[in-house]
Amino acid sequence: MKANKVIYGNIYTVDKKKPKAAALAISDGKFVYVGDEEGVKEYIDKDTEEIRYDEGIILPGFGEGHGHIAPGGTEALFFVHLSPMGTLEEHLAAIKEFIKDHPELDVIQGSGFIPTPDMGPKGPTADLLNGLTDKPIVLADIGHHSYWVNHPAMERLGIDRNTPDISDGIITRDDQGNPTGYFREGAMDLLKELTVFSVEQYKEGFLHYQEEYLAHGETLILEPIINWDTTDNAALACHELDMEGKLKMHVYAAYQVFQAEGHDTMAEIEHAAELRKKTKGRMFELSNIKIQIDGTMPGTPSTAYMKQPYTDPWSVEHQHHGQLRFDMETLIKIYKKSHELGFTVHAHAIGDGALCMALDAIEKALEQTGSHDYRDAITHLQVVDRADIPRMAKLNVIASTDPHWFDFDPEYFQMMVAVLGEERAENQLPMKAFFDAGVTVTSASDYPVTNPAYPLAGIQKGVIRQLPGRPDTLHNAGERVTIEQMIEATTINEAYQMLCDDRLGSVTVGKEADLVVLGDDITKCDSEHIQDSPVLGTMVGGEWVYTHA
Ligand SMILES: [Zn+2]
């Protein structure tokens, strides 16, 4: 067999059977040879394109285990971007400017704020946004766990003091019971109607994301909430791009289901199965059900679910553990039903209580259905009870970790100590412990929570757990992992999580030819400069989808 392309270089295959190679050959979009230079000769004829890289390293294409490209791509194009460390005054100035520049938008959307004391004791309020515009304004916090909205937004949707509370969220109210304009967790659903994007806007957003991230070597992604705005628009947009041959990344997606008022969880899983059938193509597949078991932290109050109560005065007084968005019975049903319909379950758990609950539910579901190969993942894993890690290995549950979050600004860390206490605060976001226990570990950024979220930055952060040159940001040093482990987490393990490791994730004969060429050998360079390595080229299915100019 003759090859279309032969590439020579320092190839790190991430295939345990043959980790190193000096040459590879590609035919019909697949690797047909991986080995030494001598052996590749028989694949070459006069039409074969030969490329040689004398420096750097060639790796399988990078994966992203949890990146919200549906809202992220559209946000990049159609949102006002608030700076997390900005003051209220700076936020208002940015919004004002954006409104002036975007007269075409019917709803003003934005993201990125952190609730600061100058916004008020109960978080930001609609009053703060008075006088900016008569159009609705909907602003998401940096972690997308709350909306800060103006009065026109609430008026358009008829939200007032008579709007009933939501069991899996918080409508912040004043003393008279009027919503103040700050909606958290499940209560954000009340505003979703204002955050809908069209199929066309999603297509534009995806292409924007794709162009940027292919240039950083990313070829595979799990979009964890394809129905972010409660519509099917984002899934339909991916499908259309796939049919038009414009989707160059492999995109797997999850459909989020809920338990709260107004939701029929099982019907939502069935809808996801229908949508999967309708949209499955060569590059896109809806393959996961997403559940958000708990919330986040720190907050007033924190909503991530803990085994032990939070340590801030209010939480101590109320013995507050956080907030669960599912009960055990429903969780077990979700796991069973999802597996029955061929879905993997992707669960958000920030607190150790939520993680434990997910594992209990998986264990009980498996007792009833027998073992399976759905590779359920649990993501974020910020506070983890060590006793639960061997259970993850035993149940073959994937640890979808967030290396981009592994450093802590000292001021932010003190906020964590205030709500978690010293011990829990110091042991956040483990990674090595999962590897040591034999758990399959993947890497995720939660883009656009982390933005930008380039794979090399994640790899570097996993290795050093601090900002370059900033030892004061080092967190939990004992959980540093090796560069090889980070590469594994970002390539083959991502493919394993997305059930496509039989055709993606390593440079192996028979697999699709997805790879990234880096200018520096990141396995040898100074670990504070991994993220500075230039991406010389990205290939998907044997075709260059990015080359360095
Ligand atoms: Zn997320």
Coordinates of C-alpha atoms and ligand atoms in Angstrom, one line a residue:
M1 CA 0.0 0.0 0.0
K2 CA 1.3 3.5 -0.9
A3 CA 0.7 6.4 1.5
N4 CA -0.5 10.0 0.7
K5 CA 1.6 11.4 3.4
V6 CA 4.7 10.3 5.3
I7 CA 5.8 12.3 8.3
Y8 CA 9.2 12.0 10.0
G9 CA 9.9 13.3 13.5
N10 CA 9.9 12.7 17.2
I11 CA 6.6 10.9 17.5
Y12 CA 5.1 10.2 20.9
T13 CA 2.2 7.9 20.0
V14 CA 0.6 7.5 23.5
D15 CA 0.1 3.9 22.4
K16 CA 1.5 1.8 25.3
K17 CA 2.5 -1.0 22.8
K18 CA 4.7 1.3 20.8
P19 CA 5.2 4.7 22.5
K20 CA 8.0 6.1 20.3
A21 CA 8.4 6.3 16.6
A22 CA 10.4 8.1 14.0
A23 CA 8.1 7.9 11.0
L24 CA 4.4 7.4 10.2
A25 CA 2.4 6.9 7.0
I26 CA -1.1 8.0 6.2
S27 CA -3.5 6.7 3.6
D28 CA -7.2 7.4 3.2
G29 CA -7.2 9.5 6.4
K30 CA -5.8 6.7 8.6
F31 CA -2.4 5.7 10.0
V32 CA -1.2 2.8 8.0
Y33 CA 2.4 2.7 9.4
V34 CA 4.0 3.8 12.7
G35 CA 7.6 2.9 13.3
D36 CA 11.2 3.5 12.2
E37 CA 12.4 5.3 9.0
E38 CA 13.6 2.1 7.4
G39 CA 10.1 0.5 7.6
V40 CA 8.2 3.4 6.1
K41 CA 10.1 3.2 2.8
E42 CA 7.8 0.7 1.2
Y43 CA 4.8 3.1 1.7
I44 CA 6.5 5.8 -0.5
D45 CA 6.0 6.3 -4.2
K46 CA 6.3 9.4 -6.4
D47 CA 3.0 10.8 -5.3
T48 CA 3.7 10.5 -1.6
E49 CA 4.1 13.8 0.2
E50 CA 7.0 13.6 2.7
I51 CA 7.4 16.0 5.6
R52 CA 10.2 16.1 8.1
Y53 CA 10.3 17.8 11.5
D54 CA 13.8 18.0 12.9
E55 CA 12.7 19.5 16.2
G56 CA 9.7 19.4 18.6
I57 CA 7.3 16.5 19.1
I58 CA 4.4 15.0 17.2
L59 CA 1.4 13.9 19.4
P60 CA -2.1 12.6 18.9
G61 CA -4.6 15.4 18.5
F62 CA -5.6 17.0 21.9
G63 CA -9.0 16.3 23.5
E64 CA -11.1 18.5 25.7
G65 CA -13.1 16.5 28.2
H66 CA -15.7 19.2 29.1
G67 CA -15.9 22.4 27.2
H68 CA -19.1 24.4 26.7
I69 CA -18.7 25.4 23.1
A70 CA -22.4 25.9 22.6
P71 CA -22.7 28.9 24.9
G72 CA -18.9 29.6 24.6
G73 CA -18.7 30.1 20.8
T74 CA -21.8 32.4 20.8
E75 CA -20.6 34.2 23.8
A76 CA -17.4 35.0 22.2
L77 CA -19.3 36.7 19.4
F78 CA -22.5 38.1 21.0
F79 CA -21.6 38.7 24.7
V80 CA -20.3 41.6 26.7
H81 CA -17.2 40.3 28.6
L82 CA -16.9 41.3 32.2
S83 CA -13.6 41.0 33.9
P84 CA -13.8 38.7 36.9
M85 CA -11.6 41.0 39.0
G86 CA -13.4 44.1 37.8
T87 CA -15.3 46.6 40.0
L88 CA -19.0 47.3 39.7
E89 CA -18.1 50.6 38.0
E90 CA -16.0 48.8 35.4
H91 CA -18.7 46.3 34.7
L92 CA -21.3 49.1 34.2
A93 CA -19.0 50.9 31.8
A94 CA -18.3 47.8 29.8
I95 CA -22.1 47.1 29.5
K96 CA -22.8 50.6 28.5
E97 CA -20.2 50.5 25.8
F98 CA -21.4 47.1 24.5
I99 CA -25.1 48.4 24.3
K100 CA -23.9 51.3 22.2
D101 CA -21.9 49.0 19.9
H102 CA -24.7 46.4 19.4
P103 CA -28.0 48.1 18.6
E104 CA -29.0 45.0 16.7
L105 CA -29.3 42.8 19.8
D106 CA -32.8 42.4 21.4
V107 CA -31.3 41.0 24.7
I108 CA -28.0 42.2 26.1
Q109 CA -26.1 39.2 27.4
G110 CA -22.8 39.0 29.1
S111 CA -20.6 37.0 31.5
G112 CA -17.6 36.9 33.7
F113 CA -18.5 38.8 36.9
I114 CA -17.7 37.6 40.4
P115 CA -20.2 38.9 43.0
T116 CA -18.3 41.4 45.0
P117 CA -19.4 43.2 48.2
D118 CA -19.9 46.5 46.4
M119 CA -22.9 44.8 44.6
G120 CA -24.8 44.4 47.8
P121 CA -24.9 41.9 50.7
K122 CA -27.2 39.5 48.8
G123 CA -25.3 39.6 45.5
P124 CA -25.8 42.0 42.6
T125 CA -29.2 43.6 42.0
A126 CA -31.4 44.7 39.1
D127 CA -31.4 48.2 40.6
L128 CA -27.6 48.5 39.8
L129 CA -28.5 48.1 36.1
N130 CA -31.1 50.9 36.1
G131 CA -30.8 53.5 33.4
L132 CA -28.6 51.5 31.0
T133 CA -31.3 50.3 28.6
D134 CA -35.0 49.3 28.2
K135 CA -33.9 46.0 26.8
P136 CA -33.5 42.9 29.0
I137 CA -29.9 42.4 30.3
V138 CA -28.9 38.9 31.4
L139 CA -25.3 38.5 32.9
A140 CA -23.8 35.2 33.9
D141 CA -21.2 35.0 36.6
I142 CA -17.8 33.6 35.8
G143 CA -18.8 30.0 36.6
H144 CA -22.3 30.3 35.0
H145 CA -24.0 29.4 38.2
S146 CA -26.0 32.6 38.5
Y147 CA -27.7 35.3 36.4
W148 CA -27.7 39.0 37.3
V149 CA -30.5 40.6 35.4
N150 CA -32.2 44.0 35.0
H151 CA -35.9 45.0 35.6
P152 CA -36.9 44.8 31.9
A153 CA -35.7 41.2 31.9
M154 CA -37.9 40.2 34.8
E155 CA -40.8 42.3 33.4
R156 CA -40.7 40.7 30.0
L157 CA -40.9 37.2 31.6
G158 CA -43.5 38.2 34.2
I159 CA -41.1 37.4 37.1
D160 CA -42.3 39.2 40.3
R161 CA -43.0 38.5 44.0
N162 CA -45.6 36.0 43.0
T163 CA -43.1 33.8 41.2
P164 CA -42.8 30.6 43.3
D165 CA -39.4 29.5 44.6
I166 CA -37.5 26.8 42.8
S167 CA -36.4 23.7 44.7
D168 CA -33.0 23.4 43.0
G169 CA -32.1 27.0 42.9
I170 CA -32.3 30.4 44.7
I171 CA -34.4 33.4 43.7
T172 CA -32.8 36.2 45.7
R173 CA -35.5 38.4 47.2
D174 CA -35.8 41.6 49.2
D175 CA -37.7 41.9 52.5
Q176 CA -41.0 42.3 50.6
G177 CA -40.3 39.1 48.6
N178 CA -39.6 40.9 45.3
P179 CA -36.9 39.2 43.3
T180 CA -33.8 41.5 43.4
G181 CA -32.4 40.4 40.0
Y182 CA -30.0 37.6 41.2
F183 CA -31.0 34.1 40.2
R184 CA -28.8 31.1 41.2
E185 CA -28.5 27.5 40.0
G186 CA -31.9 26.0 39.0
A187 CA -33.5 29.5 39.3
M188 CA -31.5 30.5 36.2
D189 CA -34.0 28.4 34.2
L190 CA -36.5 31.1 34.7
L191 CA -34.4 33.4 32.4
K192 CA -33.5 30.8 29.8
E193 CA -36.0 32.2 27.3
L194 CA -33.9 35.3 27.0
T195 CA -30.7 33.4 26.3
V196 CA -31.8 31.5 23.2
F197 CA -29.5 31.6 20.2
S198 CA -30.6 30.7 16.7
V199 CA -29.2 27.7 14.7
E200 CA -27.3 30.3 12.5
Q201 CA -25.8 32.0 15.5
Y202 CA -24.6 28.7 17.0
K203 CA -23.1 27.7 13.6
E204 CA -21.2 31.0 13.6
G205 CA -20.1 30.4 17.2
F206 CA -18.9 26.9 16.6
L207 CA -16.9 27.9 13.6
H208 CA -15.3 30.7 15.6
Y209 CA -14.3 28.3 18.4
Q210 CA -13.1 25.6 16.0
E211 CA -10.8 28.0 14.1
E212 CA -9.2 29.2 17.4
Y213 CA -8.8 25.8 19.0
L214 CA -7.7 23.8 16.0
A215 CA -4.8 26.3 16.0
H216 CA -4.0 25.0 19.5
G217 CA -4.0 21.4 18.5
E218 CA -7.5 20.5 19.7
T219 CA -9.3 17.8 17.6
L220 CA -11.8 16.2 20.0
I221 CA -14.2 17.7 22.4
L222 CA -17.1 16.8 24.7
E223 CA -19.7 19.6 24.8
P224 CA -21.4 18.9 28.2
I225 CA -24.7 20.8 27.8
I226 CA -25.7 20.9 24.1
N227 CA -29.2 22.1 25.3
W228 CA -27.7 25.0 27.3
D229 CA -30.6 27.4 26.3
T230 CA -33.2 24.5 26.6
T231 CA -33.5 24.3 22.8
D232 CA -32.2 21.8 20.3
N233 CA -30.6 24.7 18.3
A234 CA -27.0 24.0 19.2
A235 CA -27.3 20.3 18.3
L236 CA -29.0 21.1 15.0
A237 CA -26.2 23.6 14.3
C238 CA -23.5 21.0 14.9
H239 CA -25.4 18.6 12.7
E240 CA -25.8 21.1 9.9
L241 CA -22.1 21.9 10.0
D242 CA -21.3 18.2 10.0
M243 CA -23.5 17.7 6.9
E244 CA -21.9 20.6 5.2
G245 CA -18.4 19.2 5.8
K246 CA -17.5 22.2 7.9
L247 CA -17.1 20.4 11.3
K248 CA -13.4 19.6 11.5
M249 CA -13.2 18.6 15.2
H250 CA -14.8 15.5 16.5
V251 CA -17.6 16.8 18.7
Y252 CA -19.4 14.6 21.2
A253 CA -22.2 16.2 23.2
A254 CA -24.2 15.7 26.3
Y255 CA -27.8 16.6 26.9
Q256 CA -28.6 18.0 30.3
V257 CA -31.6 16.7 32.2
F258 CA -33.2 18.0 35.4
Q259 CA -35.5 16.9 38.2
A260 CA -37.0 20.2 39.5
E261 CA -40.5 21.5 38.9
G262 CA -41.6 21.5 35.3
H263 CA -39.2 18.7 34.3
D264 CA -40.0 15.1 33.4
T265 CA -36.5 13.6 33.7
M266 CA -37.2 10.4 31.9
A267 CA -39.0 12.1 29.0
E268 CA -36.0 14.4 28.7
I269 CA -33.6 11.4 28.3
E270 CA -36.0 10.0 25.7
H271 CA -35.9 13.3 23.8
A272 CA -32.1 13.2 23.9
A273 CA -32.3 9.7 22.3
E274 CA -34.5 11.1 19.5
L275 CA -32.2 14.1 19.0
R276 CA -29.2 11.7 18.8
K277 CA -30.8 9.8 16.0
K278 CA -31.7 12.9 14.1
T279 CA -28.2 14.5 14.4
K280 CA -25.6 11.7 14.4
G281 CA -23.0 12.1 11.7
R282 CA -19.4 11.5 11.0
M283 CA -18.0 14.2 13.3
F284 CA -20.9 14.9 15.7
E285 CA -22.8 12.6 18.1
L286 CA -25.0 13.3 21.1
S287 CA -23.7 10.5 23.3
N288 CA -24.0 11.6 26.9
I289 CA -26.6 12.6 29.4
K290 CA -25.5 15.4 31.7
I291 CA -26.6 15.8 35.3
Q292 CA -25.6 18.6 37.6
I293 CA -25.7 17.0 41.0
D294 CA -24.7 20.0 43.1
G295 CA -23.7 23.6 42.6
T296 CA -20.5 25.6 43.3
M297 CA -18.5 27.5 45.9
P298 CA -17.7 29.8 47.4
G299 CA -21.0 31.6 47.5
T300 CA -23.6 33.2 49.8
P301 CA -24.4 30.5 50.6
S302 CA -22.2 27.9 48.8
T303 CA -24.2 25.3 46.8
A304 CA -21.6 22.5 46.1
Y305 CA -22.7 19.6 48.3
M306 CA -20.4 18.5 51.1
K307 CA -20.3 15.6 53.4
Q308 CA -19.5 18.0 56.3
P309 CA -21.1 21.5 56.6
Y310 CA -19.3 24.6 55.4
T311 CA -17.4 26.6 57.9
D312 CA -18.5 30.2 57.4
P313 CA -20.6 31.5 60.3
W314 CA -24.0 31.3 58.5
S315 CA -23.3 27.7 57.3
V316 CA -22.2 26.6 60.8
E317 CA -25.4 28.1 62.3
H318 CA -27.6 26.4 59.7
Q319 CA -25.5 23.2 59.4
H320 CA -25.4 24.0 55.7
H321 CA -24.0 21.3 53.4
G322 CA -24.8 22.9 50.1
Q323 CA -27.6 22.0 47.7
L324 CA -28.5 18.9 45.8
R325 CA -30.4 19.0 42.5
F326 CA -31.4 15.3 42.5
D327 CA -32.6 12.7 45.0
M328 CA -31.1 9.3 45.1
E329 CA -34.1 7.5 43.6
T330 CA -34.1 9.8 40.5
L331 CA -30.3 9.5 40.1
I332 CA -30.5 5.7 40.0
K333 CA -33.3 5.9 37.4
I334 CA -31.2 8.3 35.3
Y335 CA -28.2 6.0 35.2
K336 CA -30.4 3.0 34.4
K337 CA -32.4 4.7 31.7
S338 CA -29.4 6.4 30.1
H339 CA -27.5 3.1 29.8
E340 CA -30.5 1.4 28.5
L341 CA -30.7 4.0 25.7
G342 CA -26.9 3.7 25.0
F343 CA -25.9 6.9 26.8
T344 CA -22.9 7.6 29.0
V345 CA -23.7 9.8 32.0
H346 CA -21.6 12.9 32.7
A347 CA -22.1 14.2 36.2
H348 CA -21.1 17.5 37.7
A349 CA -19.9 17.1 41.3
I350 CA -17.9 19.8 43.0
G351 CA -18.4 18.7 46.6
D352 CA -17.4 15.3 48.2
G353 CA -21.1 14.7 49.1
A354 CA -22.2 15.0 45.5
L355 CA -19.4 12.7 44.3
C356 CA -20.3 10.1 46.9
M357 CA -23.9 10.3 45.9
A358 CA -23.1 9.8 42.2
L359 CA -21.0 6.7 43.1
D360 CA -23.8 5.3 45.3
A361 CA -26.2 5.8 42.4
I362 CA -24.0 4.1 39.8
E363 CA -23.3 1.2 42.2
K364 CA -27.0 0.7 42.8
A365 CA -27.9 1.0 39.1
L366 CA -25.2 -1.6 38.2
E367 CA -26.5 -4.0 40.8
Q368 CA -29.8 -4.0 38.9
T369 CA -28.5 -4.0 35.3
G370 CA -25.2 -5.8 35.5
S371 CA -21.9 -4.4 34.4
H372 CA -21.5 -2.3 31.2
D373 CA -19.1 -0.3 29.3
Y374 CA -20.6 3.2 29.4
R375 CA -17.6 4.8 31.2
D376 CA -19.6 7.3 33.2
A377 CA -17.6 10.4 34.1
I378 CA -17.7 12.6 37.1
T379 CA -16.4 16.1 36.5
H380 CA -14.9 19.0 38.5
L381 CA -14.1 16.9 41.6
Q382 CA -13.0 19.9 43.7
V383 CA -13.4 18.5 47.2
V384 CA -12.9 14.7 47.2
D385 CA -13.0 12.3 50.1
R386 CA -10.1 10.0 49.6
A387 CA -12.2 7.0 50.6
D388 CA -14.2 7.4 47.4
I389 CA -11.3 7.2 45.0
P390 CA -10.9 3.4 45.0
R391 CA -14.6 3.2 44.4
M392 CA -14.2 5.1 41.2
A393 CA -11.6 2.7 40.0
K394 CA -13.8 -0.3 40.9
L395 CA -16.8 1.1 39.1
N396 CA -14.7 2.2 36.1
V397 CA -15.9 5.8 36.6
I398 CA -13.8 8.4 34.9
A399 CA -12.3 11.3 36.8
S400 CA -12.8 14.3 34.5
T401 CA -10.5 16.8 36.2
D402 CA -9.9 20.5 35.6
P403 CA -6.2 21.2 35.6
H404 CA -6.7 24.8 34.4
W405 CA -8.1 25.4 37.9
F406 CA -5.1 23.9 39.8
D407 CA -3.5 27.2 40.9
F408 CA -5.0 29.5 43.5
D409 CA -4.6 33.3 43.8
P410 CA -3.8 33.8 47.5
E411 CA -6.8 36.1 48.0
Y412 CA -9.2 33.6 46.4
F413 CA -7.7 30.8 48.4
Q414 CA -8.5 32.7 51.6
M415 CA -12.2 32.8 50.4
M416 CA -12.0 29.0 50.0
V417 CA -10.5 28.6 53.5
A418 CA -13.4 30.7 54.9
V419 CA -16.1 28.4 53.6
L420 CA -14.2 25.0 53.7
G421 CA -11.8 25.3 56.6
E422 CA -8.0 24.7 56.3
E423 CA -7.9 21.0 55.6
R424 CA -10.5 20.8 52.8
A425 CA -9.2 24.0 51.3
E426 CA -5.7 22.7 51.1
N427 CA -6.6 19.4 49.5
Q428 CA -8.7 20.6 46.6
L429 CA -8.7 19.4 43.0
P430 CA -6.6 16.1 43.3
M431 CA -5.3 14.5 40.2
K432 CA -2.3 12.3 41.1
A433 CA -4.5 10.4 43.6
F434 CA -6.8 9.3 40.8
F435 CA -3.9 8.0 38.6
D436 CA -2.4 6.2 41.6
A437 CA -5.6 4.4 42.3
G438 CA -5.9 3.3 38.7
V439 CA -8.8 5.6 37.8
T440 CA -8.9 6.8 34.2
V441 CA -8.2 10.5 34.3
T442 CA -9.2 13.0 31.7
S443 CA -8.5 16.7 31.4
A444 CA -11.2 19.4 31.0
S445 CA -11.3 23.2 31.1
D446 CA -15.0 23.9 31.6
Y447 CA -14.5 26.5 28.8
P448 CA -15.7 29.3 28.8
V449 CA -15.3 29.2 32.6
T450 CA -11.7 28.9 31.7
N451 CA -11.2 31.2 28.8
P452 CA -9.0 30.9 26.8
A453 CA -8.6 27.1 27.6
Y454 CA -5.8 25.9 25.3
P455 CA -4.8 22.3 25.8
L456 CA -1.1 23.1 26.3
A457 CA -2.0 25.5 29.2
G458 CA -4.0 22.7 30.8
I459 CA -1.1 20.3 30.4
Q460 CA 1.3 22.7 32.0
K461 CA -1.0 23.5 34.9
G462 CA -1.4 19.8 35.7
V463 CA 2.4 19.5 35.9
I464 CA 3.2 22.6 37.9
R465 CA -0.1 23.5 39.6
Q466 CA 0.8 27.2 39.8
L467 CA 1.2 30.2 37.5
P468 CA 4.7 30.5 35.9
G469 CA 7.0 32.4 38.2
R470 CA 4.3 32.7 40.9
P471 CA 5.0 30.3 43.7
D472 CA 2.4 32.0 45.8
T473 CA -0.2 30.5 43.5
L474 CA 1.0 26.9 44.0
H475 CA -1.8 24.6 45.3
N476 CA -1.7 21.1 46.6
A477 CA 1.8 20.3 45.3
G478 CA 1.5 16.6 46.2
E479 CA -1.0 16.2 43.4
R480 CA 1.3 17.3 40.6
V481 CA 1.4 14.7 37.8
T482 CA 4.0 14.0 35.2
I483 CA 4.0 15.4 31.7
E484 CA 3.4 11.9 30.3
Q485 CA 0.3 11.6 32.5
M486 CA -1.0 14.9 31.4
I487 CA -0.5 14.0 27.7
E488 CA -2.3 10.7 28.4
A489 CA -5.2 12.6 30.1
T490 CA -5.4 15.0 27.2
T491 CA -5.3 12.4 24.4
I492 CA -6.1 8.7 24.7
N493 CA -8.0 9.0 27.9
E494 CA -10.3 11.7 26.4
A495 CA -11.0 9.3 23.6
Y496 CA -11.7 6.5 26.1
Q497 CA -14.1 8.7 28.0
M498 CA -15.9 9.5 24.7
L499 CA -16.0 5.8 23.7
C500 CA -14.0 6.5 20.6
D501 CA -10.6 5.1 21.7
D502 CA -10.9 2.4 19.1
R503 CA -10.5 5.0 16.3
L504 CA -9.0 8.1 18.0
G505 CA -6.7 9.2 20.8
S506 CA -3.3 7.7 19.8
V507 CA -1.0 7.4 16.8
T508 CA -1.8 3.8 16.1
V509 CA -2.1 1.9 12.8
G510 CA -5.7 1.7 11.8
K511 CA -6.8 4.8 13.8
E512 CA -7.9 8.1 12.1
A513 CA -4.9 10.3 11.5
D514 CA -5.5 13.1 14.0
L515 CA -2.3 14.7 15.3
V516 CA -0.6 17.9 16.4
V517 CA 3.0 19.0 15.7
L518 CA 4.6 21.1 18.4
G519 CA 7.8 23.1 17.8
D520 CA 9.2 22.2 21.2
D521 CA 9.5 18.8 22.8
I522 CA 7.2 19.4 25.8
T523 CA 8.4 16.2 27.4
K524 CA 11.8 17.7 27.8
C525 CA 11.4 21.5 28.0
D526 CA 11.2 23.6 31.2
S527 CA 7.7 22.8 32.6
E528 CA 7.0 26.5 33.0
H529 CA 7.2 26.8 29.3
I530 CA 5.1 23.9 28.1
Q531 CA 2.3 26.3 27.1
D532 CA 4.7 28.4 25.0
S533 CA 5.5 25.7 22.6
P534 CA 4.3 26.7 19.1
V535 CA 1.7 24.6 17.4
L536 CA 3.2 24.0 13.9
G537 CA 0.3 22.0 12.5
T538 CA -2.9 20.2 13.4
M539 CA -4.2 17.3 11.4
V540 CA -7.7 15.6 11.4
G541 CA -8.4 12.5 9.4
G542 CA -5.2 12.9 7.5
E543 CA -5.8 16.5 6.4
W544 CA -4.1 19.6 7.7
V545 CA -6.8 21.7 9.4
Y546 CA -4.3 24.2 10.7
T547 CA -0.7 25.0 9.7
H548 CA 1.5 27.6 11.2
A549 CA 2.0 30.5 8.7
Ligands
ZN1 ZN -19.3 22.8 32.9

